[in-house]
mmCIF file of N, CA and C in Angstrom:
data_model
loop_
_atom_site.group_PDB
_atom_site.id
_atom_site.type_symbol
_atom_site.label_atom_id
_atom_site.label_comp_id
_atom_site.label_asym_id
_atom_site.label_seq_id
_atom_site.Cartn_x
_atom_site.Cartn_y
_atom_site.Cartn_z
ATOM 1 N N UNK A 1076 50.227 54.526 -13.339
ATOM 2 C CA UNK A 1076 48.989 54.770 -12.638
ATOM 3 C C UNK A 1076 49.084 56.069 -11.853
ATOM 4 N N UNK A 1077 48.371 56.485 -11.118
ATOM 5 C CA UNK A 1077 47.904 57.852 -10.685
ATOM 6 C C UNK A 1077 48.575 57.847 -9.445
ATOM 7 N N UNK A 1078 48.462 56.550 -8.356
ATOM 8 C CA UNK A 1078 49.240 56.309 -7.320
ATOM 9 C C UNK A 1078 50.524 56.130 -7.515
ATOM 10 N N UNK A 1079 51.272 56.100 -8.059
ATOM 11 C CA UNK A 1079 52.799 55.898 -9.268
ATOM 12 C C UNK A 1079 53.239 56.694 -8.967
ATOM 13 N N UNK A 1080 52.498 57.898 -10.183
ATOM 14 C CA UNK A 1080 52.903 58.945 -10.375
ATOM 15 C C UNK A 1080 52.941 60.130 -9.444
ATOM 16 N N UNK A 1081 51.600 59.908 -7.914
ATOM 17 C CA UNK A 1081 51.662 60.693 -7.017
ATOM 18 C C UNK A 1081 53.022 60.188 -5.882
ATOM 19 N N UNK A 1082 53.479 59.208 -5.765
ATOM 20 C CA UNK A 1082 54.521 58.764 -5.456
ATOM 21 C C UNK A 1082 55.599 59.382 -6.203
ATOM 22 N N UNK A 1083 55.806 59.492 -7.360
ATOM 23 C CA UNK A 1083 57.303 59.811 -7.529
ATOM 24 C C UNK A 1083 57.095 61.281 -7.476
ATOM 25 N N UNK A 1084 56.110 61.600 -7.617
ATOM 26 C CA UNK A 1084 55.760 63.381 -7.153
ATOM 27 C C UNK A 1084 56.560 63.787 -5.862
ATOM 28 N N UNK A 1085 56.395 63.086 -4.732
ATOM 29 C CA UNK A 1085 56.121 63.098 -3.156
ATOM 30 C C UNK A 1085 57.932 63.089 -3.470
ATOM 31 N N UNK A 1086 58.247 61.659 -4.029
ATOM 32 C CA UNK A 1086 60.157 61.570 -3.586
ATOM 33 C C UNK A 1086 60.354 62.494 -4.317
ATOM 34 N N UNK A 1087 60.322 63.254 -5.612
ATOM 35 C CA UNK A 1087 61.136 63.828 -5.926
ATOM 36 C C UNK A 1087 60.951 65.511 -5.421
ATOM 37 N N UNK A 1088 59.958 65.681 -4.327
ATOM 38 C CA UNK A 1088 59.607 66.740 -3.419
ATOM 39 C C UNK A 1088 60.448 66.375 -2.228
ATOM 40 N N UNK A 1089 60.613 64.848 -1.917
ATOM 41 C CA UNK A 1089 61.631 65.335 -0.532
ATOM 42 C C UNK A 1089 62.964 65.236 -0.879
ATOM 43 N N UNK A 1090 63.410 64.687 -2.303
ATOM 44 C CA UNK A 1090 64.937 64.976 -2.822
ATOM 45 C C UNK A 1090 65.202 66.283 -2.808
ATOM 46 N N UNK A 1091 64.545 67.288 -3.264
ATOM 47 C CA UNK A 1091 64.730 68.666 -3.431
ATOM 48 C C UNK A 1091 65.028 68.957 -1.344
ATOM 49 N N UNK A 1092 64.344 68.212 -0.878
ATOM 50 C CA UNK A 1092 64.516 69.147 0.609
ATOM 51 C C UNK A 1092 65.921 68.551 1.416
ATOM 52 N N UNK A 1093 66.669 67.922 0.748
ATOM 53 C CA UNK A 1093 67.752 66.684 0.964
ATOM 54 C C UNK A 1093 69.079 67.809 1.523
ATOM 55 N N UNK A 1094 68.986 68.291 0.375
ATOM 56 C CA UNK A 1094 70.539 69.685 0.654
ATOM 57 C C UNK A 1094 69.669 71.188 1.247
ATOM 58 N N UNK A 1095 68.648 70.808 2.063
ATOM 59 C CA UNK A 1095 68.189 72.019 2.771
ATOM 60 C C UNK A 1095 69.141 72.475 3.724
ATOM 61 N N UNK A 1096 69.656 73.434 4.087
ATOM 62 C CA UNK A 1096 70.571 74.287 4.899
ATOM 63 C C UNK A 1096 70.163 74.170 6.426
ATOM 64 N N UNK A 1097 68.987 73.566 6.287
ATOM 65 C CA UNK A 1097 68.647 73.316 7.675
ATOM 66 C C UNK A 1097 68.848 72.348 8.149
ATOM 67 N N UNK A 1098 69.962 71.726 9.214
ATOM 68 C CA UNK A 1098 70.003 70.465 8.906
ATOM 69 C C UNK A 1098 68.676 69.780 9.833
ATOM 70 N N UNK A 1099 67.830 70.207 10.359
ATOM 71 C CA UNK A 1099 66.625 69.669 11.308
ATOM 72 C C UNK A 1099 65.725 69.311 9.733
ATOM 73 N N UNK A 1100 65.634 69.793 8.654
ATOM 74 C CA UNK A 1100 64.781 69.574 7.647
ATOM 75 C C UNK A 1100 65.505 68.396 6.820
ATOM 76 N N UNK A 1101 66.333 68.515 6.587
ATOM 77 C CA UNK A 1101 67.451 67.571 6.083
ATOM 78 C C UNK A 1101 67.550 66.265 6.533
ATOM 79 N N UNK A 1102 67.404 66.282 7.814
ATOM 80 C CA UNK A 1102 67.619 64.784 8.706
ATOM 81 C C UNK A 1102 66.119 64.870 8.060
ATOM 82 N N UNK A 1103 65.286 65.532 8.532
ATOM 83 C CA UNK A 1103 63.691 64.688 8.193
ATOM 84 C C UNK A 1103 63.433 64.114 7.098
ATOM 85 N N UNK A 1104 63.986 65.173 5.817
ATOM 86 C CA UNK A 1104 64.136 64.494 4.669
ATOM 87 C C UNK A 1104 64.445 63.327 4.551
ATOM 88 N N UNK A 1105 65.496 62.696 4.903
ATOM 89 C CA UNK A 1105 65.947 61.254 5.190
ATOM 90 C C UNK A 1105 65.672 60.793 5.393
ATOM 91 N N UNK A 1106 64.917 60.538 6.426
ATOM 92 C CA UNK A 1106 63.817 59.901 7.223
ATOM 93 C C UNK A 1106 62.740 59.561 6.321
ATOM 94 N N UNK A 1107 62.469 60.565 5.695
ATOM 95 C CA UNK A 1107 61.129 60.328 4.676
ATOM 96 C C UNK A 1107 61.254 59.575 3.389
ATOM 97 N N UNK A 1108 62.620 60.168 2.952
ATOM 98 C CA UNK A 1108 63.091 59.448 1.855
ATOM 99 C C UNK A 1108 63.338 57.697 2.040
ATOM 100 N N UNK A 1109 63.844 57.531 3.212
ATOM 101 C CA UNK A 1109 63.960 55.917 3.535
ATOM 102 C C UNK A 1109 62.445 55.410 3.890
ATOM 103 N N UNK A 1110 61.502 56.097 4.006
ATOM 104 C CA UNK A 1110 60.110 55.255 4.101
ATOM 105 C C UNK A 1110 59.521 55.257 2.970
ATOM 106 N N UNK A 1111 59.388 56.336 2.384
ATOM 107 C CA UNK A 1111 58.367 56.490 1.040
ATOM 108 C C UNK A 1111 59.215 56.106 -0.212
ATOM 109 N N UNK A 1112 60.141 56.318 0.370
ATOM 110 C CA UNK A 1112 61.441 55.661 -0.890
ATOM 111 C C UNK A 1112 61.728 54.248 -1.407
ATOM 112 N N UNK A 1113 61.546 53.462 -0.314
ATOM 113 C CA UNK A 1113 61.932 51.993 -0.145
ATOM 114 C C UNK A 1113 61.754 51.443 -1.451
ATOM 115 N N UNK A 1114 62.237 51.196 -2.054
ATOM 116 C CA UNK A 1114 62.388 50.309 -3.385
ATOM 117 C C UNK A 1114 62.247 50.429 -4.245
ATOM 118 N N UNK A 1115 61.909 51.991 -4.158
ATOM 119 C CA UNK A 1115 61.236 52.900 -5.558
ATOM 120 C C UNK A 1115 62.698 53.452 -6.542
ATOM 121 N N UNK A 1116 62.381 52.938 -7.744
ATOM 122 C CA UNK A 1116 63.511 53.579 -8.620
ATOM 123 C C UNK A 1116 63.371 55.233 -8.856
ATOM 124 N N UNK A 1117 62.971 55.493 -8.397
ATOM 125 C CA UNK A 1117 62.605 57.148 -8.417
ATOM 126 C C UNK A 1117 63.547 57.585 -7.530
ATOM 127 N N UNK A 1118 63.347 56.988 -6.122
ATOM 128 C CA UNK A 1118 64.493 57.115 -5.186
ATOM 129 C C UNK A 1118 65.855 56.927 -5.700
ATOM 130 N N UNK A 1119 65.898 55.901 -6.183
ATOM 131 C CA UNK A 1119 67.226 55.762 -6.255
ATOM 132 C C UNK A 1119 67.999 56.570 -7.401
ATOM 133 N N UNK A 1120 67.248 56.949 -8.726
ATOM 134 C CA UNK A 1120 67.525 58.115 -9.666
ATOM 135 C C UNK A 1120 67.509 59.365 -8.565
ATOM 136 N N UNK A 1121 67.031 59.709 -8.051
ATOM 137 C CA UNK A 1121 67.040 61.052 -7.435
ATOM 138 C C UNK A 1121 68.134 60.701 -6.606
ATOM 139 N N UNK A 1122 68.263 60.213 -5.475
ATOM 140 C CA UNK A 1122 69.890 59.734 -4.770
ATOM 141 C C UNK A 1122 71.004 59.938 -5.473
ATOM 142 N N UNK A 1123 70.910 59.022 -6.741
ATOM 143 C CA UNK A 1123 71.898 58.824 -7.234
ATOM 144 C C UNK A 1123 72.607 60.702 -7.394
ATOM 145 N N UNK A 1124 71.431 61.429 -8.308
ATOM 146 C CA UNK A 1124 72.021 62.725 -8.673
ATOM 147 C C UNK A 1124 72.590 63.651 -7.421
ATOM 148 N N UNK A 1125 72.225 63.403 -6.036
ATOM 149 C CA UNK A 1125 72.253 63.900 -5.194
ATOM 150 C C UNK A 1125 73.516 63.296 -4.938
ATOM 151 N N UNK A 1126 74.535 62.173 -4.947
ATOM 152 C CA UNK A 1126 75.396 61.853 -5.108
ATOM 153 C C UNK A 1126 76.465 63.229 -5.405
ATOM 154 N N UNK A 1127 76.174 63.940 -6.247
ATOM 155 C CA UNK A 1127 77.350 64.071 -7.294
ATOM 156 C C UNK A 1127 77.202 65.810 -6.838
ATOM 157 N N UNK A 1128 76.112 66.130 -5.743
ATOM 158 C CA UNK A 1128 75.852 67.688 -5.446
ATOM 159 C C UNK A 1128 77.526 68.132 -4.829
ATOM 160 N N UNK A 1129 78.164 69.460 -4.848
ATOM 161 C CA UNK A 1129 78.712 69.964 -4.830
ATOM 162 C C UNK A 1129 79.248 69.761 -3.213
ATOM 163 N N UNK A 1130 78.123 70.067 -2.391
ATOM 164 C CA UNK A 1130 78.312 70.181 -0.932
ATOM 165 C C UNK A 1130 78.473 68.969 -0.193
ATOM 166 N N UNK A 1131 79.458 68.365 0.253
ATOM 167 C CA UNK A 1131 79.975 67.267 0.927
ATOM 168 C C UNK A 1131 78.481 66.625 2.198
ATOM 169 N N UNK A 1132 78.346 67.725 2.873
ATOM 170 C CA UNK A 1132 77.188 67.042 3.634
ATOM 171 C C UNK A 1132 75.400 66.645 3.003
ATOM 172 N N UNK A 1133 75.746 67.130 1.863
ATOM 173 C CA UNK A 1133 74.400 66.532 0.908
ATOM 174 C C UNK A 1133 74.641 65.398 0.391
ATOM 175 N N UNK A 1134 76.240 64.780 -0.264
ATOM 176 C CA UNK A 1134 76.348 63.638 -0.437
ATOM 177 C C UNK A 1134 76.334 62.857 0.580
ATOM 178 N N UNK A 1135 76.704 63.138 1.678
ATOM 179 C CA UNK A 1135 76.509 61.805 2.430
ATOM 180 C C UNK A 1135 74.876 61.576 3.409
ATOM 181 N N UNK A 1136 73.865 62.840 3.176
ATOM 182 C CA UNK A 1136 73.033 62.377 3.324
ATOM 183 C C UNK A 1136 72.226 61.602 2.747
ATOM 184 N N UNK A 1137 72.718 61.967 1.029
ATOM 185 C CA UNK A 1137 72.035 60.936 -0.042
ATOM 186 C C UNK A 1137 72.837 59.694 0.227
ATOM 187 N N UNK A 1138 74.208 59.181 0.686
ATOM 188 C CA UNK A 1138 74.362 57.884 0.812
ATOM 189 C C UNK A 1138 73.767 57.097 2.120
ATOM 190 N N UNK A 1139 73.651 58.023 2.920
ATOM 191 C CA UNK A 1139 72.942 56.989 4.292
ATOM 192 C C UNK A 1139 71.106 57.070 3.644
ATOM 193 N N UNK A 1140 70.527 57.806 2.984
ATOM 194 C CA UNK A 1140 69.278 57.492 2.421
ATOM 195 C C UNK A 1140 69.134 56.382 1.437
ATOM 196 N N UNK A 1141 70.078 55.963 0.941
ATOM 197 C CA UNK A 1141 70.497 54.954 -0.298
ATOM 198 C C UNK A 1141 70.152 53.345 1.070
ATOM 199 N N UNK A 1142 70.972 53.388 2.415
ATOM 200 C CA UNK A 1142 70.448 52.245 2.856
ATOM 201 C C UNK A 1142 68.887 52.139 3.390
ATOM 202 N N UNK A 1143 68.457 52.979 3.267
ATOM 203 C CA UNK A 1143 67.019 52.670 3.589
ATOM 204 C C UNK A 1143 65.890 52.787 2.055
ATOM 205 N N UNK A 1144 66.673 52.997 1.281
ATOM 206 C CA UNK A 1144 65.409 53.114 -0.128
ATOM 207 C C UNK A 1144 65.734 52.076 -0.980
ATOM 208 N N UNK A 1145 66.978 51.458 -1.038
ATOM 209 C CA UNK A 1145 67.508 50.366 -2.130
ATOM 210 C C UNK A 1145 67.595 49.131 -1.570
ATOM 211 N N UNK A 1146 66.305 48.227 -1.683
ATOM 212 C CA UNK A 1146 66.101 47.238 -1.133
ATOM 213 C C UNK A 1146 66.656 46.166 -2.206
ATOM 214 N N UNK A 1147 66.612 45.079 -1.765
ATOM 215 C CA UNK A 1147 67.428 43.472 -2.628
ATOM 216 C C UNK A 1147 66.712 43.814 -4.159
ATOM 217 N N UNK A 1148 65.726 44.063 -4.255
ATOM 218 C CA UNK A 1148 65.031 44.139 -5.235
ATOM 219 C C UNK A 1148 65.387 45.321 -6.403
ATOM 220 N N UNK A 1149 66.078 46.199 -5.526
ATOM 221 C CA UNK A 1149 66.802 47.529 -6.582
ATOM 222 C C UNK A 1149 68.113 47.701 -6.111
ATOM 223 N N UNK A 1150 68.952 46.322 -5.942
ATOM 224 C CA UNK A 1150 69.935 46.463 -5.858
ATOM 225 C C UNK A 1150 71.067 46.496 -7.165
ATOM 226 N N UNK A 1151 70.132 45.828 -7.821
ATOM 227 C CA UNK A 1151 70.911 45.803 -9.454
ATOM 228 C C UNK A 1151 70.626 47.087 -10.029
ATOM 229 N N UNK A 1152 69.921 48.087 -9.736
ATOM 230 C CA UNK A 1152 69.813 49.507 -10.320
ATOM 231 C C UNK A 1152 70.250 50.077 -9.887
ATOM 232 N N UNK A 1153 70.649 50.373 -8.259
ATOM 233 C CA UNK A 1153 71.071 50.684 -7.754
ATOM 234 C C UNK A 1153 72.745 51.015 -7.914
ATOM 235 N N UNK A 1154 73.306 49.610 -8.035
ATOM 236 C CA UNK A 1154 74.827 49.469 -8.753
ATOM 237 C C UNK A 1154 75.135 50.200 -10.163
ATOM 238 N N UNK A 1155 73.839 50.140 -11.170
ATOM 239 C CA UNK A 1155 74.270 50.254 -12.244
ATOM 240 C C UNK A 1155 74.206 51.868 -12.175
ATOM 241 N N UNK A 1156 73.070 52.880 -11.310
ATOM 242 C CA UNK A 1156 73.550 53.999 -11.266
ATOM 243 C C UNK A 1156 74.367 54.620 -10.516
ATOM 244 N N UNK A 1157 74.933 54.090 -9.765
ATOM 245 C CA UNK A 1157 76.155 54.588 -8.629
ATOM 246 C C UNK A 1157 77.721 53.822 -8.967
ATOM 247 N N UNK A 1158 77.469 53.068 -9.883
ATOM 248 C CA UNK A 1158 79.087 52.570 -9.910
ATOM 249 C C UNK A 1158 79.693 53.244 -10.628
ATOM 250 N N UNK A 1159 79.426 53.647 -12.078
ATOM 251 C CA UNK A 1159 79.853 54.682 -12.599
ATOM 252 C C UNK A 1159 80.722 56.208 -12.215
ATOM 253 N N UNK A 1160 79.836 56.352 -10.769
ATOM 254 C CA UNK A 1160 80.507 57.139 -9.996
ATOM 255 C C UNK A 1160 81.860 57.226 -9.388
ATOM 256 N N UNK A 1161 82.291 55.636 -8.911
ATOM 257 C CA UNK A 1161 83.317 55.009 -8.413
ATOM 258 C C UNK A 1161 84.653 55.968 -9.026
ATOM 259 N N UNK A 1162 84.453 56.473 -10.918
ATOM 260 C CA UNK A 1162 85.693 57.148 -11.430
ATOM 261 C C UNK A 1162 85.081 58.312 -11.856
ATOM 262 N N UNK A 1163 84.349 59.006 -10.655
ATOM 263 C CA UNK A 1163 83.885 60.288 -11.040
ATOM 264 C C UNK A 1163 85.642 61.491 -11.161
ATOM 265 N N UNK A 1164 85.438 62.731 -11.535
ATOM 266 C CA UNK A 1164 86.668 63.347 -11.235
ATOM 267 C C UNK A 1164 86.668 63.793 -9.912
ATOM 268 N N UNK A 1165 85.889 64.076 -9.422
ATOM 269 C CA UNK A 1165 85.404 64.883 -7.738
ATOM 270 C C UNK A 1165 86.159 63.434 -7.121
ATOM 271 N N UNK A 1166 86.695 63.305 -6.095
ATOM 272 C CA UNK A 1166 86.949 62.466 -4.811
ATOM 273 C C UNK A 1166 86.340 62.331 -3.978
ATOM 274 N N UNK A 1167 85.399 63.489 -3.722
ATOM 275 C CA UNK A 1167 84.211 63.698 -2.670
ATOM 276 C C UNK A 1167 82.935 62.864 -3.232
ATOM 277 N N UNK A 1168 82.786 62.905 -5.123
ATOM 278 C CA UNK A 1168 81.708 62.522 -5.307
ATOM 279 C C UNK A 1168 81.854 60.727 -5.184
ATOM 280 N N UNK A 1169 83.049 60.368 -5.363
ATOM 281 C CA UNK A 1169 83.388 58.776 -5.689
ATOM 282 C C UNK A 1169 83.506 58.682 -4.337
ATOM 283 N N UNK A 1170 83.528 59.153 -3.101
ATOM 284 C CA UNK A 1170 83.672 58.298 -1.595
ATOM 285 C C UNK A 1170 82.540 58.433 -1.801
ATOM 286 N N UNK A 1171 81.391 58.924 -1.988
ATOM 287 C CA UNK A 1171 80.026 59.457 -1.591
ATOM 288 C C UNK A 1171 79.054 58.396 -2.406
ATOM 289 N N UNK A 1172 79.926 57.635 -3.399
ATOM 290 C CA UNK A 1172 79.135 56.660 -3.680
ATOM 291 C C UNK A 1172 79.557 55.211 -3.679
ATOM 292 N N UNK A 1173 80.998 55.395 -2.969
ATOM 293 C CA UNK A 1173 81.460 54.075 -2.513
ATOM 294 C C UNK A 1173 80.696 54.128 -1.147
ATOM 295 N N UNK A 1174 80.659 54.623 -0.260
ATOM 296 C CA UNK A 1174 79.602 54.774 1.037
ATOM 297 C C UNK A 1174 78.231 54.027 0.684
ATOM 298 N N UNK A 1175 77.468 54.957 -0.824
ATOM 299 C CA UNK A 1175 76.202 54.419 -0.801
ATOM 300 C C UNK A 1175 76.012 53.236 -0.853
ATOM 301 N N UNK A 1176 77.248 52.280 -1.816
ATOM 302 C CA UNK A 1176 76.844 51.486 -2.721
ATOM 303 C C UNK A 1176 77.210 50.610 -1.344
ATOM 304 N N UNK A 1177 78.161 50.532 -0.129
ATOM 305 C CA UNK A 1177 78.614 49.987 1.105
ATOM 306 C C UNK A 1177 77.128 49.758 1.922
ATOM 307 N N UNK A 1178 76.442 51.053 2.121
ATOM 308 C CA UNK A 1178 74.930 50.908 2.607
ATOM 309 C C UNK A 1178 74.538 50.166 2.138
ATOM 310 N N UNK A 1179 73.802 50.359 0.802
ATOM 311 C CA UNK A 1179 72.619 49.564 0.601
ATOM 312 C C UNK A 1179 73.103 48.212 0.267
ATOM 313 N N UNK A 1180 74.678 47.234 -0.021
ATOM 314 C CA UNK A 1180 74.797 46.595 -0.174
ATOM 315 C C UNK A 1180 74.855 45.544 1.498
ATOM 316 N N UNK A 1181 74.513 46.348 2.072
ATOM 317 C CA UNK A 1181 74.816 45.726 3.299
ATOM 318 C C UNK A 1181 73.472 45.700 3.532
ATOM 319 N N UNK A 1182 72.408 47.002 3.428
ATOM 320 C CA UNK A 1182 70.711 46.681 3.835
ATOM 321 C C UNK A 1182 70.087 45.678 3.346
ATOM 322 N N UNK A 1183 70.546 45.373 1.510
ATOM 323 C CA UNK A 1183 70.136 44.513 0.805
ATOM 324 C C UNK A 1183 70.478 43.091 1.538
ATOM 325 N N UNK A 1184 72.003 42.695 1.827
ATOM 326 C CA UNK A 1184 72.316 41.461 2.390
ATOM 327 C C UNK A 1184 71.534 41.258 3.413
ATOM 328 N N UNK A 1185 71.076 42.218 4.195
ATOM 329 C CA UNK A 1185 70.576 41.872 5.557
ATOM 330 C C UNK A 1185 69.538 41.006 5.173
ATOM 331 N N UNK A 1186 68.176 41.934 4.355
ATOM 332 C CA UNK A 1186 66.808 41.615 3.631
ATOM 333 C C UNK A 1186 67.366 40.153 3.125
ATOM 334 N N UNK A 1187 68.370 39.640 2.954
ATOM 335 C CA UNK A 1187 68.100 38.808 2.224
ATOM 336 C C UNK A 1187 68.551 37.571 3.196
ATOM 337 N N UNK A 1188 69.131 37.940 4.185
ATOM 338 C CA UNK A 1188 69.276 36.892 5.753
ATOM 339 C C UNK A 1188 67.810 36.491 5.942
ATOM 340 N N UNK A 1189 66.690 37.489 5.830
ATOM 341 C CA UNK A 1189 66.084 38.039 6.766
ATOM 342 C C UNK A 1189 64.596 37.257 6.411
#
């Protein structure tokens, strides 16, 4: 649908602003990404690749965005695109998604106390 598709428009406009050099734009990004993101597999494909970016402080902003966009409901997609990572060759990229998969497995448990 049109609302769908203007949605995954929007996340995959604030993924791009994720590894901004600024970090005042960067935190906002996050921020945005965990609201408009919430449960959307768009989010979590875009996270995921942001995972594996070069620069250490872009992965771990994509893993603290991972606990606010990967709700109980995309927790099984969630795993299936970030575990893989677990035997990436990078060390930076496999903490960066043992972190995520630590987040959202813990946001998900909460949601599901809750």
């Amino acid at each position: 649908s049109e609302g769908r598709s203007r949605s995954r428009t929007a996340i995959r406009a604030v993924a791009e602003l994720l590894p901004d050099a600024e970090p005042e734009v960067s935190k906002a990004a996050e921020r945005v990404m965990c609201t408009i993101g919430r449960g959307r597999r768009c989010a979590i494909d875009c996270l995921t690749k942001l995972l594996q970016h070069s620069d250490e402080k872009v992965r771990a902003t994509a893993a603290r965005a991972f606990r606010g966009a990967a709700t109980l409901a995309m927790k099984e997609r969630a795993l299936k695109r970030t575990t893989p990572l677990i035997c990436h060759h990078d060390p930076g990229v496999r903490a960066a998604a043992s972190e995520a998969i630590a987040a959202f497995t813990a946001s998900a448990d909460q949601e599901s106390l809750a």
